[in-house]
Amino acid sequence: MKSPRKVTRRKFIAHSAAATAGTVVAVKVLPQLAQAADATAAFKSKWQESLDRVWIGPEYWANPMQDWQVKNGRVECVKAAMDRQLHLLTRQVGPQRGTIEMSVKIGRVGGGKLKAGKGSFGLRLGILGTLKDYPERHDFRNNLWPAPNSGFHIGVNSEGGMFTGSLGSAANSRVLVDLDREAVELSVQVVPDGDAYKVKLTVFDAATRKQLGQSEVDKISSNQLNGNIALISNFGSVAARGGGKAKGKAAEASFGTGEFWFSDWQVSGTKLTVNESQTFGPILFSQYTLSKGVMKLTAQMPPIGADDSQTVRLQFKQGNAWKTAGEETIHPEARTVTFRIENWDGNKEVPYRLQYVFKTRGRDTLHQWAGLIRKDPKDKPVLTVGDVSCNIHAIFPNTELVGNMAKLDPDLLAFVGDQFYESCGGYGVQRAPLEPAIIDYLRKWYFHGWTWRELTKDRPSISLPDDHDVYQGNLWGEAGDGRKTTQEAGGYDMEATWVNVVHRTQASHHPDPYDPTPCKRGTTNYYGPLTYGGVSFAVLADRQYKSGPEGKVPKTDTSRGDHVLGLNFDPKTADLPGLQLLGDKQMQFLRDWVTDWKDAEMKSIISQTIFTAMATTHGGPDGELRADYDANGWPQTPRNEALAIIRKAFAFHIAGDQHLPAVVHYGVDTHKDAGLAFAGPAVNVGYPRWWRPAKTGRNAKTGTKGELGDFLDHFDNPMTVRAFVNGPDQPPKPVMEQVVAKTSGLGVVRFDKKKRKITIDCWPYTTDPTKPGGQFPGWPVVVDVTENYARKATAHLPTLDIEGVKQPLVEVFEEKTGELVYALRLQSTKFQPHVFANGSYTVKVSDPESGKSKQVKGLAAASGNKEKLKVKV
Ligand SMILES: [Fe+2]
């Protein structure tokens, strides 16, 4: 993205008008904002008018969010810790020649003299994020997660030392000001000086305006100043995982930490670029689904205060009028608002808008967030599903990838897990106490929402939390239980209330869960059915019920309870009775689901990861594993039982998690006798995995030459690899090149209902998906729906000649047991059912939409069956 240019009044008004079509519209504020833009970029904080709340306001981003609040008309950093930042979103320092003037008042939270305590305070300019070395990609959102040592620091320490420059300059501060006072005002002037700039800091007593001191530096290049602007509480470095002290910062002065308040922040000057639309909130983003006549929509809100409005209104456009459909209360923990509308007419597209009354002292403004509930694309021949997962946000906000996905215009977006990682946004994670830990999660979740909101507002999406979404490297959920010993022994690290916030923020807009009764510790369920665009999906939770291996399987030969190295490992020893993959109730859901074909021509499951252990090499090029219990190739018995149900509906599998894009064909008893799966590419790969079958004994044993074809996975499950892409052993260091090289990219699955074919597309990160070619080698992969149960037939039933239904559902049952053999929705009215054993069968032919059906009993299976049978439904 180009750096935004200075906005003239005329341009700004044009821009605002465009913004009303989709994003946040501050209806009553617009005229005032327009004036501000006119007045050479002048910005003034209005905290004196703000209600008390954690969320600072639409024009700010606080790092980390839980450490800041607005209170009594000022903003406070309430944690004495290093490098707490409050970014201004609407203004950045631009490359153009010009001036900057800034001022802010500062004192200690709780009162007292500034000299009475430790810490430092001030401002930072020139904050750039991970994309700092890519000027053409600079983006104010990327800068919210600053690159290490990024920025030009301007501040005062508690001993009165003034500093301007690098973090190290704080140690060399020569000008001292007398901090024997409660509050000071920092005033900063940046003026051109030849080819460079002079930066002058003046400190005043905030009450008397008496000047206390002044310091000036020159020969500052524009490059040091360009980027985001932030208030800083305690200059210093935060260790990557938070908490601990930064290493290797000998030159960095430490003046300890304090808690500081800020007020009357003013920023102006011609070197600023202004974009008043660069705000976030109060309605942050929205997600919705439509299934079986029920539309569910969730709006995500920030942590508002007790005196703020607690409700959000939903309106639909009918003709030229907006009609209110409902008003719901914001969930106190998840900060979500969910609307559930029954009897939804999927034949129409309906514009919607969410409204929230944003209160300040003495003035209310109406904020809106608008989108579109699309017409159910059941008549479109092809339904396109975006398969999105694993975003370490290395290059947040991934503008290019999101733009490419937008060009493909998928009908449905499936975010299948790891919507962020613990490292996202810096500061590590905060796990306790509960309230700040929830806000810590929300800040990271907001990165995801802010990345995708332009797409999720206008099309249905689902979101499956995976392990990193619940702050775990791996998750064996043990039916919602809490962790007792090691992670590998199973259970959730975080308490159930927190986990339920994750479930609510990510999945409350899903169709109602199959099981509304929470599992252990009150952990809520989100798995269930979704029918959209003529395709029936089973949305699964493949971690929530899974057994933890440690203490159950034979002790591993590594320090981890999930990794096995020894090539003589016998997978049978790990296939033990009582182990769970999906859990009993979720298995019951799958049994119900394979017979539910109303409004569905094809079927697919969607879950976090694939049901095989494909990757041979983990983390680094030498990280070969004999077995990895995190993979859903284990536990074998429940895995096989699940696949044996899923294949009955010829269902495909959409997943992610692996960071190793691949199309695999599952086997239960033999190769290819179950469905195919797509492990989609990661948005931004962190932890790499490779497929190198020659390198592990077990995989090589099958004798397949090359890397495509039939193999056994870690757990001896038959597995056929149809396509895959490995990243390099040593990826390049620069972040953009690294993201691309590590096989980050874009994955899409197309369900062609006319041809009953599934096409899997997979593009490298920077490839334009609308141009022909350019996919990863081996893609696209095209699969016929019947390949999803390509078990060899041993006999056939009579050829059916069906009348009375256009696209009949044919269900074949074993007569003796009554068990469903399979169910297939036909494109034609002629079909010869195949079976896998001799015997007697019942065939049920039906029209799932009207409910009409006909059963024929006593059909004998025979090889070379030439019989014909007319079935009138
Ligand atoms: Fe991941």
Coordinates of C-alpha atoms in Angstrom, one line a residue, residues 262-534:
F262 CA -1.5 11.5 29.5
S263 CA -3.9 14.3 28.5
D264 CA -4.3 17.1 25.9
W265 CA -2.4 15.3 23.2
Q266 CA -2.0 17.5 20.2
V267 CA -0.4 16.7 16.9
S268 CA -0.1 18.9 13.9
G269 CA 2.2 19.9 11.0
T270 CA 2.7 19.6 7.3
K271 CA 4.9 16.5 7.6
L272 CA 1.9 14.5 8.7
T273 CA -0.3 12.4 6.4
V274 CA -3.9 12.4 7.5
N275 CA -6.5 9.7 6.9
E276 CA -9.6 10.1 9.0
S277 CA -10.9 6.8 7.9
Q278 CA -8.0 5.0 9.6
T279 CA -10.1 4.2 12.7
F280 CA -11.1 0.9 14.3
G281 CA -14.4 0.8 16.1
P282 CA -16.5 1.0 18.1
I283 CA -18.1 -1.7 15.8
L284 CA -14.9 -3.5 14.9
F285 CA -16.1 -6.2 12.4
S286 CA -18.9 -8.6 11.7
Q287 CA -19.3 -12.2 10.7
Y288 CA -22.3 -14.2 9.6
T289 CA -23.7 -17.5 8.4
L290 CA -26.9 -18.5 6.7
S291 CA -28.0 -22.1 6.9
K292 CA -31.4 -23.8 6.8
G293 CA -33.4 -20.6 6.9
V294 CA -31.5 -19.1 9.9
M295 CA -29.2 -16.1 9.6
K296 CA -26.8 -15.6 12.4
L297 CA -24.6 -12.5 12.7
T298 CA -22.1 -11.5 15.3
A299 CA -20.7 -8.0 15.7
Q300 CA -17.4 -7.7 17.5
M301 CA -17.1 -4.8 19.9
P302 CA -14.1 -3.4 22.0
P303 CA -13.9 -3.4 25.8
I304 CA -16.3 -0.5 26.5
G305 CA -17.1 1.0 29.9
A306 CA -20.0 0.7 32.3
D307 CA -21.5 4.0 31.3
D308 CA -21.3 3.2 27.6
S309 CA -24.3 2.0 25.5
Q310 CA -24.5 -1.7 26.1
T311 CA -26.5 -2.6 23.0
V312 CA -26.1 -2.9 19.2
R313 CA -29.0 -2.6 16.7
L314 CA -29.3 -4.6 13.5
Q315 CA -31.2 -3.1 10.6
F316 CA -32.0 -4.5 7.1
K317 CA -32.7 -2.5 4.0
Q318 CA -36.2 -3.1 2.6
G319 CA -36.8 -1.1 -0.5
N320 CA -35.4 2.3 0.4
A321 CA -36.1 2.0 4.0
W322 CA -34.1 0.6 6.9
K323 CA -36.0 -1.6 9.3
T324 CA -34.7 -2.5 12.7
A325 CA -34.6 -6.3 13.1
G326 CA -33.3 -6.4 16.6
E327 CA -31.2 -4.9 19.4
E328 CA -29.0 -7.1 21.5
T329 CA -26.8 -6.7 24.5
I330 CA -23.0 -6.8 24.2
H331 CA -21.7 -10.0 25.9
P332 CA -19.8 -8.7 29.0
E333 CA -16.8 -11.0 28.4
A334 CA -16.5 -11.7 24.7
R335 CA -17.7 -8.2 23.7
T336 CA -19.8 -9.7 21.0
V337 CA -23.4 -9.1 19.9
T338 CA -25.1 -12.0 18.2
F339 CA -28.3 -11.8 16.2
R340 CA -30.3 -14.9 15.2
I341 CA -33.0 -14.4 12.6
E342 CA -35.3 -17.2 11.7
N343 CA -37.3 -17.7 8.5
W344 CA -34.6 -16.0 6.4
D345 CA -35.4 -15.8 2.7
G346 CA -32.2 -16.9 1.1
N347 CA -33.5 -15.9 -2.4
K348 CA -32.8 -12.3 -1.8
E349 CA -29.6 -10.3 -1.0
V350 CA -30.2 -8.0 1.9
P351 CA -28.0 -5.0 2.9
Y352 CA -27.6 -4.7 6.6
R353 CA -26.2 -2.2 9.0
L354 CA -25.2 -2.4 12.6
Q355 CA -25.7 0.7 14.7
Y356 CA -24.1 1.7 18.0
V357 CA -24.6 4.9 19.9
F358 CA -21.1 6.0 20.9
K359 CA -21.4 8.1 24.0
T360 CA -19.1 10.9 25.1
R361 CA -19.8 13.4 27.9
G362 CA -22.7 15.4 26.6
R363 CA -22.7 14.1 23.0
D364 CA -23.8 10.9 21.4
T365 CA -22.7 9.9 17.9
L366 CA -24.2 7.1 15.9
H367 CA -21.6 4.7 14.5
Q368 CA -22.5 2.2 11.8
W369 CA -21.1 -0.8 10.2
A370 CA -22.7 -2.0 7.0
G371 CA -22.5 -5.2 4.9
L372 CA -24.5 -7.5 2.8
I373 CA -26.3 -10.8 3.5
R374 CA -25.8 -12.5 0.1
K375 CA -28.4 -14.5 -1.7
D376 CA -27.9 -18.2 -1.0
P377 CA -25.9 -19.3 -4.1
K378 CA -27.7 -22.6 -4.3
D379 CA -28.3 -22.1 -8.0
K380 CA -24.7 -21.2 -8.8
P381 CA -23.1 -24.2 -10.5
V382 CA -19.9 -23.8 -8.5
L383 CA -19.6 -22.9 -4.8
T384 CA -16.2 -21.4 -3.9
V385 CA -14.8 -21.8 -0.4
G386 CA -11.7 -20.0 0.9
D387 CA -9.6 -22.2 3.1
V388 CA -7.7 -19.9 5.4
S389 CA -5.6 -20.8 8.4
C390 CA -2.4 -20.2 10.4
N391 CA -1.6 -16.6 10.4
I392 CA 1.4 -15.6 12.5
H393 CA 0.7 -12.1 11.1
A394 CA 4.4 -11.7 10.1
I395 CA 3.3 -9.0 7.7
F396 CA 0.0 -7.9 9.2
P397 CA -2.5 -6.9 7.8
N398 CA -1.6 -9.0 4.7
T399 CA -3.2 -6.5 2.4
E400 CA -2.0 -8.3 -0.7
L401 CA -3.3 -11.7 0.2
V402 CA -6.6 -10.4 1.4
G403 CA -6.9 -8.4 -1.9
N404 CA -6.2 -11.6 -3.8
M405 CA -8.9 -13.5 -1.9
A406 CA -11.3 -10.6 -2.6
K407 CA -10.6 -10.9 -6.3
L408 CA -11.6 -14.6 -6.1
D409 CA -14.8 -13.5 -4.3
P410 CA -15.4 -16.8 -2.5
D411 CA -19.0 -17.6 -1.5
L412 CA -17.9 -18.9 1.9
L413 CA -14.8 -18.3 4.0
A414 CA -13.5 -21.0 6.3
F415 CA -11.0 -19.8 8.9
V416 CA -9.9 -23.2 10.1
G417 CA -7.6 -22.3 12.9
D418 CA -4.6 -20.4 14.3
Q419 CA -6.2 -17.0 13.4
F420 CA -3.2 -15.7 15.3
Y421 CA -0.3 -17.0 17.3
E422 CA 0.7 -16.1 20.9
S423 CA 3.5 -13.8 19.6
C424 CA 1.1 -11.7 17.6
G425 CA 1.2 -8.0 18.3
G426 CA 4.2 -8.4 20.7
Y427 CA 4.2 -8.5 24.5
G428 CA 3.7 -12.3 24.6
V429 CA 0.5 -13.5 26.3
Q430 CA -1.2 -12.7 29.5
R431 CA -2.9 -15.7 31.0
A432 CA -4.2 -14.2 34.3
P433 CA -6.1 -12.6 35.9
L434 CA -9.1 -13.5 33.8
E435 CA -10.2 -10.0 32.8
P436 CA -6.9 -8.7 31.4
A437 CA -6.3 -12.2 29.9
I438 CA -9.5 -11.9 28.0
I439 CA -8.6 -8.5 26.7
D440 CA -5.1 -9.8 25.8
Y441 CA -6.9 -12.5 23.7
L442 CA -9.2 -9.8 22.1
R443 CA -6.3 -7.7 21.0
K444 CA -4.9 -10.7 19.1
W445 CA -8.3 -11.7 17.7
Y446 CA -8.8 -8.1 16.5
F447 CA -5.7 -8.5 14.3
H448 CA -7.6 -11.3 12.6
G449 CA -10.8 -9.4 12.3
W450 CA -9.1 -6.2 11.1
T451 CA -7.3 -8.3 8.4
W452 CA -10.5 -9.9 7.0
R453 CA -13.4 -7.6 7.9
E454 CA -13.9 -6.2 4.4
L455 CA -14.6 -9.8 3.3
T456 CA -16.5 -11.2 6.3
K457 CA -19.0 -8.3 6.3
D458 CA -20.3 -9.3 2.9
R459 CA -20.2 -13.1 2.8
P460 CA -20.7 -16.0 5.2
S461 CA -17.7 -17.2 7.1
I462 CA -16.9 -19.8 9.8
S463 CA -14.1 -19.7 12.2
L464 CA -12.7 -22.7 14.1
P465 CA -10.4 -22.1 17.0
D466 CA -7.3 -24.2 17.0
D467 CA -4.5 -24.7 19.5
H468 CA -2.8 -21.3 19.2
D469 CA -6.2 -19.6 19.5
V470 CA -6.4 -20.9 23.0
Y471 CA -2.8 -20.0 23.7
Q472 CA -1.4 -23.6 23.3
G473 CA 1.2 -25.0 21.0
N474 CA -0.8 -28.2 20.7
L475 CA -4.2 -29.1 22.1
W476 CA -5.6 -32.4 23.1
G477 CA -8.9 -31.0 24.6
E478 CA -10.0 -34.0 26.6
A479 CA -13.7 -32.9 26.3
G480 CA -13.0 -29.4 27.7
D481 CA -11.2 -30.6 30.7
G482 CA -8.4 -28.5 32.3
R483 CA -4.8 -29.4 32.0
K484 CA -3.6 -31.5 35.0
T485 CA 0.0 -32.1 34.2
T486 CA 1.7 -31.7 30.9
Q487 CA 0.2 -30.3 27.7
E488 CA 0.7 -33.7 26.1
A489 CA -1.4 -35.4 28.8
G490 CA -4.3 -33.3 27.6
G491 CA -6.6 -30.5 28.7
Y492 CA -6.9 -26.8 28.2
D493 CA -4.4 -24.5 29.8
M494 CA -6.9 -21.6 30.1
E495 CA -9.9 -21.6 32.3
A496 CA -13.3 -22.4 30.7
T497 CA -14.7 -18.8 30.9
W498 CA -11.7 -17.7 28.8
V499 CA -12.0 -20.6 26.4
N500 CA -15.7 -19.8 26.0
V501 CA -14.8 -16.2 25.0
V502 CA -12.6 -17.7 22.2
H503 CA -15.5 -19.9 21.1
R504 CA -18.0 -17.1 21.3
T505 CA -15.9 -14.5 19.4
Q506 CA -15.0 -17.0 16.7
A507 CA -18.1 -19.2 16.3
S508 CA -21.2 -17.6 17.9
H509 CA -22.4 -16.7 14.3
H510 CA -22.2 -20.4 13.3
P511 CA -25.4 -22.3 12.9
D512 CA -26.6 -23.6 16.3
P513 CA -24.2 -26.2 17.6
Y514 CA -25.3 -29.9 17.4
D515 CA -24.9 -30.2 21.1
P516 CA -26.0 -27.2 23.0
T517 CA -24.9 -28.8 26.3
P518 CA -21.4 -27.7 27.3
C519 CA -18.8 -30.4 27.9
K520 CA -16.4 -30.6 30.8
R521 CA -15.9 -27.4 33.0
G522 CA -18.8 -25.8 31.1
T523 CA -16.8 -25.6 27.8
T524 CA -19.2 -24.7 25.0
N525 CA -19.5 -26.6 21.7
Y526 CA -19.5 -25.1 18.3
Y527 CA -19.5 -28.2 16.0
G528 CA -22.5 -28.7 13.9
P529 CA -24.0 -28.6 10.4
L530 CA -23.9 -25.8 7.9
T531 CA -25.8 -26.0 4.6
Y532 CA -25.0 -23.2 2.1
G533 CA -25.0 -22.9 -1.7
G534 CA -26.1 -26.4 -2.2

